[in-house]
Amino acid sequence: MVSAMGTLERRAAVATLLKDRGELLVIAGLGSPAYDLHAAGDSDANFYLWGAMGSAALIGLGLAQAQPARTVLALTGDGEQLMGLGGLATIAVVKPRNLVVTVIDNGHFGETGMQASHTGRGLDLAAVAAAMGFAETRTVSDLAGVASLRAALHAAAAGPRLYVVKVAARNPPRSLPARDAVYLKNRFRARLGLPVN
Amino acid sequence: MAYVPDAGHARLIQLFHADPAVTTNVLTTEEEGIAIAAGAWLGGQRSVLLMQSSGVGNCINTLSLTTVGRFPLLMLVTMRGEWAEFNPWQVPMGTGTAAALAAVGVRTMRAETADDIADIVGSAAALAYEADQQVAVLIAQRLIGAKKW
């Protein structure tokens, strides 16, 4: 059982997804999704992970619950999301309408030598999320599909969404965000008008 | 508020669920609550995480998020494996709870009696939310009472 491998270039996919992002708040999982987000344009409304693998979607959940009027995008990779599969169940049962999990799925653990991941061996993350009760799930594999996700991202939803973007298993040159999580935290909170302790 | 249930937290969980000012999240594994607490703080809200001592082991790597980011973290941990424990599987993690938390930068405070607990949790909450500390209150198994079968 082997799923179709993507051919889409990941930086172009994420740049398309985030074009005219407006007030979107974005949490990026460690590794390539963080580089993708940084390459698409650094922002005070970005929070990048450099560790705590499996946490991106759940940081997104906490943020979405604290900021119900804002749309929160958890941008992560297949390996990162696979480590937090149970977290999708935790998200599904509380049904946040303003949380979108987007998995940039290259079917591999790109940061550690391109070993095939579970999605690269056929696991369908969108189907997993649908079975858990996500309100909307989609898988796209070209830029037109990503553009349709961008429109959906900014539209109202009935509950949590999970999008899978199939991309090529290639690592473009890294685009490194700040690693100091205190700095990232403080500038993110300042962006929302929140005080620094 | 986020939790993996423990019998020792049962009433507190009911009270949180009954409070319309509180958002509750039931977790599949305890480390999810570390991430939720960090996300809530990014968005301007406080969070508290409830678990039993066995769940502390599940949290270790994820605690790098709150330690490195100096995110306020308040964990209320009911202890197993230390007082009239009947289940040997609870003993290793109960024995190592405080050391495991200390090893990744989480301060622990112990509540031994019912009279202690409000003061200790209040102090831990101030350390967490006002001083950006990561604090776990370990609630003694003797206080909760040995599990009845």
Coordinates of C-alpha atoms in Angstrom, one line a residue:
Chain A
M1 CA 0.0 0.0 0.0
V2 CA 1.7 3.2 -1.2
S3 CA 0.0 6.5 -1.5
A4 CA 0.7 8.8 -4.4
M5 CA 3.8 10.8 -3.7
G6 CA 3.5 14.6 -4.2
T7 CA 5.2 16.6 -6.8
L8 CA 4.3 20.1 -5.5
E9 CA 7.2 22.3 -4.3
R10 CA 6.5 22.9 -0.6
R11 CA 7.7 26.6 -0.4
A12 CA 5.4 27.5 -3.3
A13 CA 2.5 25.6 -1.7
V14 CA 2.8 27.4 1.7
A15 CA 3.4 30.8 0.1
T16 CA 0.2 30.3 -1.9
L17 CA -1.7 29.2 1.2
L18 CA -0.6 32.2 3.2
K19 CA -0.9 34.9 0.4
D20 CA -2.9 37.8 1.8
R21 CA -3.2 36.1 5.1
G22 CA -4.7 39.0 6.9
E23 CA -5.2 38.5 10.6
L24 CA -4.4 34.8 10.5
L25 CA -2.5 33.4 13.5
V26 CA -0.1 30.6 12.6
I27 CA 1.6 27.9 14.7
A28 CA 4.3 26.0 12.8
G29 CA 5.5 22.5 13.7
L30 CA 9.2 21.8 13.9
G31 CA 11.4 21.3 10.9
S32 CA 10.3 22.1 7.3
P33 CA 6.9 23.5 8.1
A34 CA 8.6 26.1 10.3
Y35 CA 11.0 26.9 7.5
D36 CA 8.1 27.1 5.0
L37 CA 6.3 29.6 7.2
H38 CA 9.4 31.7 7.7
A39 CA 10.2 31.7 4.0
A40 CA 6.6 32.8 3.2
G41 CA 7.2 35.8 5.4
D42 CA 8.1 36.3 9.1
S43 CA 5.4 37.8 11.2
D44 CA 4.7 38.6 14.9
A45 CA 1.6 36.5 14.4
N46 CA 3.8 33.4 13.7
F47 CA 4.9 31.0 16.5
Y48 CA 7.5 28.5 15.4
L49 CA 8.3 25.2 17.2
W50 CA 11.9 23.9 17.3
G51 CA 10.9 20.9 19.5
A52 CA 8.0 19.5 21.5
M53 CA 7.2 17.3 18.5
G54 CA 3.5 16.5 18.2
S55 CA 2.3 19.8 19.8
A56 CA 1.6 22.2 16.9
A57 CA -2.1 21.4 16.5
L58 CA -2.7 21.5 20.3
I59 CA -1.0 24.8 20.7
G60 CA -3.4 25.8 18.0
L61 CA -6.3 24.5 20.0
G62 CA -5.3 26.4 23.1
L63 CA -4.9 29.5 21.0
A64 CA -8.1 29.1 19.1
Q65 CA -10.0 28.6 22.4
A66 CA -8.4 31.8 23.9
Q67 CA -9.0 33.8 20.7
P68 CA -12.4 32.6 19.4
A69 CA -12.8 35.5 17.0
R70 CA -9.5 34.8 15.2
T71 CA -8.7 32.0 12.7
V72 CA -5.8 29.9 13.9
L73 CA -3.7 27.8 11.4
A74 CA -1.6 25.0 12.7
L75 CA 0.9 24.3 9.9
T76 CA 2.7 21.1 10.4
G77 CA 4.3 18.1 8.7
D78 CA 3.2 14.5 8.5
G79 CA 5.8 13.3 10.9
E80 CA 4.9 15.9 13.5
Q81 CA 1.2 15.3 13.2
L82 CA 1.6 11.5 13.4
M83 CA 3.3 12.0 16.8
G84 CA 0.2 13.9 18.0
L85 CA -2.5 11.7 16.4
G86 CA -4.4 11.5 19.8
G87 CA -4.5 15.3 19.8
L88 CA -6.7 15.2 16.7
A89 CA -9.3 13.4 18.9
T90 CA -8.9 16.0 21.6
I91 CA -9.5 18.7 19.0
A92 CA -12.4 16.8 17.4
V93 CA -14.5 16.5 20.5
V94 CA -14.4 20.2 21.4
K95 CA -15.1 21.3 17.8
P96 CA -13.3 24.6 17.5
R97 CA -14.6 26.4 14.4
N98 CA -11.6 28.7 14.1
L99 CA -8.9 26.0 14.0
V100 CA -7.4 24.7 10.8
V101 CA -4.7 22.0 10.9
T102 CA -2.8 21.9 7.6
V103 CA -0.4 19.1 7.1
I104 CA 2.4 19.6 4.5
D105 CA 2.8 16.0 3.7
N106 CA 5.9 14.8 2.0
G107 CA 5.5 11.2 3.2
H108 CA 8.9 11.4 4.9
F109 CA 10.8 12.5 7.9
G110 CA 12.6 15.1 6.0
E111 CA 14.8 16.5 8.8
T112 CA 16.4 13.2 9.7
G113 CA 17.4 11.7 6.3
M114 CA 14.1 11.3 4.4
Q115 CA 13.0 8.0 5.9
A116 CA 9.5 7.1 4.8
S117 CA 6.8 8.0 7.3
H118 CA 3.4 6.4 7.8
T119 CA 1.7 8.6 5.2
G120 CA 4.5 7.6 2.8
R121 CA 3.5 4.1 3.4
G122 CA -0.2 4.7 2.8
L123 CA -1.8 6.2 5.9
D124 CA -4.4 8.8 5.0
L125 CA -4.4 11.6 7.6
A126 CA -7.4 13.3 6.1
A127 CA -9.4 10.1 6.5
V128 CA -8.2 9.7 10.1
A129 CA -9.4 13.2 10.9
A130 CA -12.7 12.6 9.2
A131 CA -13.2 9.5 11.2
M132 CA -12.5 11.4 14.4
G133 CA -15.2 13.9 13.6
F134 CA -13.4 16.9 11.9
A135 CA -16.0 19.0 10.2
E136 CA -14.1 19.2 7.0
T137 CA -11.1 17.4 5.5
R138 CA -9.4 17.8 2.2
T139 CA -6.3 16.5 0.4
V140 CA -4.8 18.6 -2.4
S141 CA -1.7 18.0 -4.5
D142 CA -1.4 21.1 -6.8
L143 CA -1.3 24.8 -6.5
A144 CA -4.9 25.2 -7.7
G145 CA -5.9 23.0 -4.8
V146 CA -3.9 25.0 -2.4
A147 CA -5.5 28.2 -3.7
S148 CA -8.9 26.6 -2.9
L149 CA -7.7 25.8 0.6
R150 CA -6.7 29.5 1.0
A151 CA -10.2 30.6 0.3
A152 CA -11.7 28.0 2.6
L153 CA -9.2 29.0 5.4
H154 CA -10.8 32.4 5.6
A155 CA -14.4 31.3 5.4
A156 CA -16.7 30.3 8.3
A157 CA -16.7 26.7 9.3
A158 CA -18.9 24.3 11.3
G159 CA -16.0 22.8 13.2
P160 CA -12.3 21.9 13.0
R161 CA -10.7 21.4 9.6
L162 CA -7.8 19.3 8.5
Y163 CA -6.2 19.8 5.2
V164 CA -3.4 17.7 3.7
V165 CA -1.1 19.2 1.0
K166 CA 0.9 16.5 -0.7
V167 CA 4.3 17.9 -1.6
A168 CA 7.5 16.5 -3.1
A169 CA 10.0 14.8 -0.7
R170 CA 12.7 17.4 -1.3
N171 CA 14.3 19.7 1.2
P172 CA 14.7 23.2 -0.2
P173 CA 17.5 25.4 1.4
R174 CA 16.5 26.1 5.0
S175 CA 14.9 29.4 6.0
L176 CA 15.5 29.6 9.7
P177 CA 13.2 31.5 12.1
A178 CA 14.3 32.6 15.6
R179 CA 14.8 29.8 18.0
D180 CA 14.2 31.9 21.2
A181 CA 10.7 30.9 22.2
V182 CA 10.5 33.7 24.8
Y183 CA 11.0 36.3 22.0
L184 CA 8.5 34.5 19.8
K185 CA 6.0 34.3 22.6
N186 CA 6.4 37.9 23.7
R187 CA 6.1 39.4 20.2
F188 CA 3.1 37.1 19.5
R189 CA 1.3 38.3 22.6
A190 CA 2.2 41.9 21.8
R191 CA 0.6 41.5 18.4
L192 CA -2.6 40.6 20.2
G193 CA -2.4 43.5 22.5
L194 CA -1.5 41.3 25.5
P195 CA 1.0 42.5 28.2
V196 CA 4.4 41.0 28.8
N197 CA 4.9 39.8 32.4
Chain B
M1 CA -8.5 23.5 32.0
A2 CA -7.2 20.2 30.5
Y3 CA -7.1 16.8 32.1
V4 CA -6.6 13.1 31.9
P5 CA -8.9 12.1 34.7
D6 CA -7.8 10.7 38.1
A7 CA -10.2 9.6 40.9
G8 CA -8.5 12.2 43.1
H9 CA -9.5 15.0 40.7
A10 CA -13.0 13.7 40.1
R11 CA -14.8 16.5 42.1
L12 CA -12.6 19.2 40.7
I13 CA -13.2 18.0 37.2
Q14 CA -17.0 18.2 37.8
L15 CA -16.7 21.7 39.2
F16 CA -14.7 22.9 36.2
H17 CA -17.2 21.3 33.8
A18 CA -20.0 23.1 35.6
D19 CA -18.3 26.5 35.4
P20 CA -19.3 28.4 32.2
A21 CA -16.2 30.6 32.6
V22 CA -13.9 27.6 32.1
T23 CA -13.1 25.9 28.8
T24 CA -12.4 22.2 29.5
N25 CA -10.4 19.7 27.3
V26 CA -10.3 16.0 28.0
L27 CA -7.0 14.7 26.7
T28 CA -5.9 11.4 25.2
T29 CA -2.5 11.7 26.8
E30 CA -1.2 14.2 29.3
E31 CA 1.4 16.0 27.2
E32 CA -1.4 17.4 25.1
G33 CA -2.2 19.7 28.0
I34 CA 1.2 21.3 28.0
A35 CA 0.7 22.4 24.4
I36 CA -2.8 23.6 25.1
A37 CA -1.6 25.7 28.1
A38 CA 1.1 27.3 25.9
G39 CA -1.4 28.1 23.2
A40 CA -3.9 29.5 25.7
W41 CA -1.2 31.8 27.0
L42 CA -0.2 33.0 23.6
G43 CA -3.9 33.9 23.2
G44 CA -4.2 35.6 26.6
Q45 CA -5.8 32.9 28.8
R46 CA -4.6 30.9 31.8
S47 CA -4.7 27.2 31.8
V48 CA -4.4 24.5 34.5
L49 CA -3.5 20.8 33.8
L50 CA -4.8 17.9 35.9
M51 CA -3.3 14.4 35.9
Q52 CA -2.0 11.6 38.1
S53 CA 1.6 10.9 38.7
S54 CA 1.8 8.2 36.0
G55 CA 1.0 10.9 33.4
V56 CA 4.0 13.0 34.3
G57 CA 6.2 10.6 32.4
N58 CA 4.2 11.2 29.3
C59 CA 4.9 14.9 29.5
I60 CA 8.7 15.1 29.7
N61 CA 9.8 16.1 26.1
T62 CA 6.8 18.4 25.7
L63 CA 7.8 20.3 28.8
S64 CA 10.7 21.7 26.8
L65 CA 8.1 24.0 25.2
T66 CA 7.0 25.6 28.5
T67 CA 10.6 25.6 30.0
V68 CA 12.3 27.1 27.0
G69 CA 9.5 29.6 26.3
R70 CA 9.0 30.5 30.0
F71 CA 5.3 29.8 29.5
P72 CA 3.3 29.8 32.7
L73 CA 2.4 26.3 33.6
L74 CA 0.4 25.0 36.6
M75 CA 0.0 21.2 36.9
L76 CA -2.0 19.6 39.7
V77 CA -0.7 16.1 40.1
T78 CA -2.4 13.5 42.3
M79 CA 0.2 11.0 43.5
R80 CA 0.1 7.3 43.2
G81 CA 2.6 4.7 44.3
E82 CA 3.6 6.3 47.6
W83 CA 1.0 5.5 50.3
A84 CA -0.8 2.2 50.8
E85 CA -0.5 1.6 47.1
F86 CA -1.8 -1.8 46.0
N87 CA -0.7 -1.6 42.4
P88 CA 3.1 -2.1 41.8
W89 CA 2.8 -0.7 38.3
Q90 CA 2.2 2.7 39.9
V91 CA 5.3 2.7 42.0
P92 CA 8.1 3.5 39.6
M93 CA 6.6 6.6 38.2
G94 CA 5.3 7.7 41.5
T95 CA 8.8 7.3 43.0
G96 CA 10.3 9.3 40.1
T97 CA 7.7 12.0 39.6
A98 CA 9.4 14.9 41.4
A99 CA 12.9 14.0 40.1
A100 CA 11.6 13.7 36.5
L101 CA 9.9 17.1 36.7
A102 CA 13.0 18.7 38.2
A103 CA 15.1 17.2 35.5
V104 CA 13.3 19.2 32.8
G105 CA 13.0 22.4 34.8
V106 CA 9.6 22.1 36.5
R107 CA 9.4 23.2 40.1
T108 CA 7.4 20.9 42.4
M109 CA 5.5 21.8 45.6
R110 CA 3.9 19.1 47.8
A111 CA 0.6 19.3 49.5
E112 CA 0.5 16.8 52.4
T113 CA -2.8 17.8 54.1
A114 CA -6.1 19.3 53.1
D115 CA -5.3 22.4 55.1
D116 CA -2.2 23.0 53.0
I117 CA -3.7 22.7 49.6
A118 CA -5.5 26.0 49.0
D119 CA -2.4 28.0 50.0
I120 CA 0.0 25.9 48.0
V121 CA -2.1 25.9 44.9
G122 CA -2.5 29.7 45.3
S123 CA 1.2 30.1 45.6
A124 CA 1.9 27.9 42.7
A125 CA -0.6 29.8 40.5
A126 CA 1.1 33.1 41.4
L127 CA 4.5 31.7 40.5
A128 CA 3.2 30.3 37.2
Y129 CA 1.0 33.2 35.9
E130 CA 2.8 36.1 37.4
A131 CA 6.5 34.9 37.5
D132 CA 6.4 32.8 34.3
Q133 CA 7.3 29.6 36.2
Q134 CA 6.5 26.0 35.5
V135 CA 5.1 24.5 38.6
A136 CA 3.6 21.2 39.5
V137 CA 1.7 20.7 42.8
L138 CA 2.1 17.1 43.9
I139 CA -1.0 16.1 46.0
A140 CA 0.0 13.4 48.4
Q141 CA -1.7 10.0 48.0
R142 CA -2.2 10.1 51.8
L143 CA -4.3 13.2 51.4
I144 CA -6.5 11.7 48.8
G145 CA -6.7 8.3 50.4
A146 CA -5.6 5.0 49.1
K147 CA -7.7 3.7 46.2
K148 CA -10.6 1.5 47.4
W149 CA -11.5 -1.7 45.6

